[in-house]
């Protein structure tokens, strides 16, 4: 095991081994990565205020609670003024960055609205607030338009880098095409976005080897940021039918932390988010991720009224707290995890800075 902790790079077999560790060996692995990583990258943790501004979605992913075919989802769309206010809140509270996320739409009413919104947010925050967007698959022109309007990071999870598994969790059609998704990631990189991706962990039919391949995919793709967390079955989705073959929730949680630690070994200088889904299983889930390799946390600052409706999965945490409560509780939690908050810093991925030689 000690050899794996200092190797230049790791093979698929070595990664599978690390991801599947249990018991005292696992404890040793997680602690060693945590210590090594604090020594090299430091203690800083960056906040991204997350605004889930709409749950209207034109896609039908088999795992997702806001999929188009879920008639039981109460749909909402927060108006621009309220989104801008949330951005000002993030700026005033020294969050450094904002993440705008919604269900996927590509009509021009939507794409132009986002362009205007990005410009308005930049203006309202003196150009100081970093803006990440997570708005799904779009054309190159739209990605460019949004980049020019002020977004500089993009999150688009690949969900699984294994094509066969991808089509077990998505319909196999025009709108859910594996190659298109990969091409979107490449386009985002070409335009100059700091590009983030990620996967769900503990999906039905998923193996340790596939998870190891996911980590190698991030490396091959030269990804700057990763967000990955446990899959949590949602009753109103097709994947719920496979609930009996899923790993127990605790196993999904444990393997998620193993994935984060293994990725930190494989890609020491990228940004890794402590996914909110971790907290749906363990109240201290995100803090644990911060101990073992994650360096980004995304406080939910969506206006409270709508938070309960953005239910990608059930038992989603903090859906009834105001943004202010959330940030107080988070700063205490971050300190408890032995980390420091990088107030008002964009916290760009060091990997990206090395590739492009610039940061704020
Ligand atoms: N369980 C866990 N994560 C989910 N996501 C969507 N549905 C679920 C679920 N049931 C994740 C996907 C998506 C991100 C916004 O939320 O990875 O990319
Ligand atoms: Fe909305 Fe997958 S269900 S993008």
PDB file of C-alpha atoms in Angstrom, residues 55 60-75 169 200-204 230-244 246-247 249 252 277 280-281 307-317 319:
ATOM      1  CA  UNK A  55     -35.883  22.554 -12.357  1.00  0.00           C
ATOM      2  CA  UNK A  60     -35.062  12.204 -19.202  1.00  0.00           C
ATOM      3  CA  UNK A  61     -32.088  10.695 -17.363  1.00  0.00           C
ATOM      4  CA  UNK A  62     -33.196   7.502 -15.619  1.00  0.00           C
ATOM      5  CA  UNK A  63     -31.744   8.508 -12.229  1.00  0.00           C
ATOM      6  CA  UNK A  64     -32.835  12.114 -11.891  1.00  0.00           C
ATOM      7  CA  UNK A  65     -35.807  13.388  -9.879  1.00  0.00           C
ATOM      8  CA  UNK A  66     -36.344  16.440 -12.108  1.00  0.00           C
ATOM      9  CA  UNK A  67     -36.451  14.461 -15.363  1.00  0.00           C
ATOM     10  CA  UNK A  68     -39.020  15.638 -17.866  1.00  0.00           C
ATOM     11  CA  UNK A  69     -41.324  12.638 -17.389  1.00  0.00           C
ATOM     12  CA  UNK A  70     -41.643  13.047 -13.643  1.00  0.00           C
ATOM     13  CA  UNK A  71     -45.117  14.587 -13.369  1.00  0.00           C
ATOM     14  CA  UNK A  72     -44.852  14.697  -9.596  1.00  0.00           C
ATOM     15  CA  UNK A  73     -42.081  17.280  -9.624  1.00  0.00           C
ATOM     16  CA  UNK A  74     -43.295  20.803  -8.760  1.00  0.00           C
ATOM     17  CA  UNK A  75     -41.623  22.953 -11.430  1.00  0.00           C
ATOM     18  CA  UNK A 169     -28.786   5.083 -16.971  1.00  0.00           C
ATOM     19  CA  UNK A 200     -22.136   8.971  -9.699  1.00  0.00           C
ATOM     20  CA  UNK A 201     -20.853   6.212  -7.454  1.00  0.00           C
ATOM     21  CA  UNK A 202     -22.791   3.053  -6.637  1.00  0.00           C
ATOM     22  CA  UNK A 203     -25.026   3.038  -9.699  1.00  0.00           C
ATOM     23  CA  UNK A 204     -26.821  -0.199 -10.489  1.00  0.00           C
ATOM     24  CA  UNK A 230     -22.997   8.598  -4.245  1.00  0.00           C
ATOM     25  CA  UNK A 231     -25.976   7.645  -6.362  1.00  0.00           C
ATOM     26  CA  UNK A 232     -29.173   7.956  -4.323  1.00  0.00           C
ATOM     27  CA  UNK A 233     -32.219   6.261  -5.742  1.00  0.00           C
ATOM     28  CA  UNK A 234     -35.282   8.411  -6.314  1.00  0.00           C
ATOM     29  CA  UNK A 235     -38.712   6.745  -6.138  1.00  0.00           C
ATOM     30  CA  UNK A 236     -40.105   8.628  -9.158  1.00  0.00           C
ATOM     31  CA  UNK A 237     -37.400   7.481 -11.589  1.00  0.00           C
ATOM     32  CA  UNK A 238     -36.873   4.346 -13.708  1.00  0.00           C
ATOM     33  CA  UNK A 239     -33.658   3.304 -11.923  1.00  0.00           C
ATOM     34  CA  UNK A 240     -35.684   2.807  -8.753  1.00  0.00           C
ATOM     35  CA  UNK A 241     -36.709  -0.549 -10.179  1.00  0.00           C
ATOM     36  CA  UNK A 242     -33.137  -1.743  -9.516  1.00  0.00           C
ATOM     37  CA  UNK A 243     -33.024  -0.687  -5.882  1.00  0.00           C
ATOM     38  CA  UNK A 244     -32.560  -4.264  -4.695  1.00  0.00           C
ATOM     39  CA  UNK A 246     -27.698  -1.489  -5.133  1.00  0.00           C
ATOM     40  CA  UNK A 247     -24.861  -1.433  -2.618  1.00  0.00           C
ATOM     41  CA  UNK A 249     -26.010   3.418   1.264  1.00  0.00           C
ATOM     42  CA  UNK A 252     -21.842   3.897  -1.584  1.00  0.00           C
ATOM     43  CA  UNK A 277     -25.075  13.996  -2.031  1.00  0.00           C
ATOM     44  CA  UNK A 280     -27.670  13.048   2.238  1.00  0.00           C
ATOM     45  CA  UNK A 281     -26.154   9.831   3.626  1.00  0.00           C
ATOM     46  CA  UNK A 307     -34.995  24.564  -2.492  1.00  0.00           C
ATOM     47  CA  UNK A 308     -37.199  21.608  -1.725  1.00  0.00           C
ATOM     48  CA  UNK A 309     -38.273  21.360  -5.377  1.00  0.00           C
ATOM     49  CA  UNK A 310     -34.768  20.805  -6.772  1.00  0.00           C
ATOM     50  CA  UNK A 311     -34.856  17.190  -5.702  1.00  0.00           C
ATOM     51  CA  UNK A 312     -32.493  15.313  -7.973  1.00  0.00           C
ATOM     52  CA  UNK A 313     -32.497  12.655  -5.263  1.00  0.00           C
ATOM     53  CA  UNK A 314     -34.467  12.257  -2.047  1.00  0.00           C
ATOM     54  CA  UNK A 315     -33.309  13.219   1.450  1.00  0.00           C
ATOM     55  CA  UNK A 316     -31.405  16.178   0.003  1.00  0.00           C
ATOM     56  CA  UNK A 317     -29.848  18.159   2.902  1.00  0.00           C
ATOM     57  CA  UNK A 319     -33.562  22.191   1.819  1.00  0.00           C
TER      58      UNK A 319
END
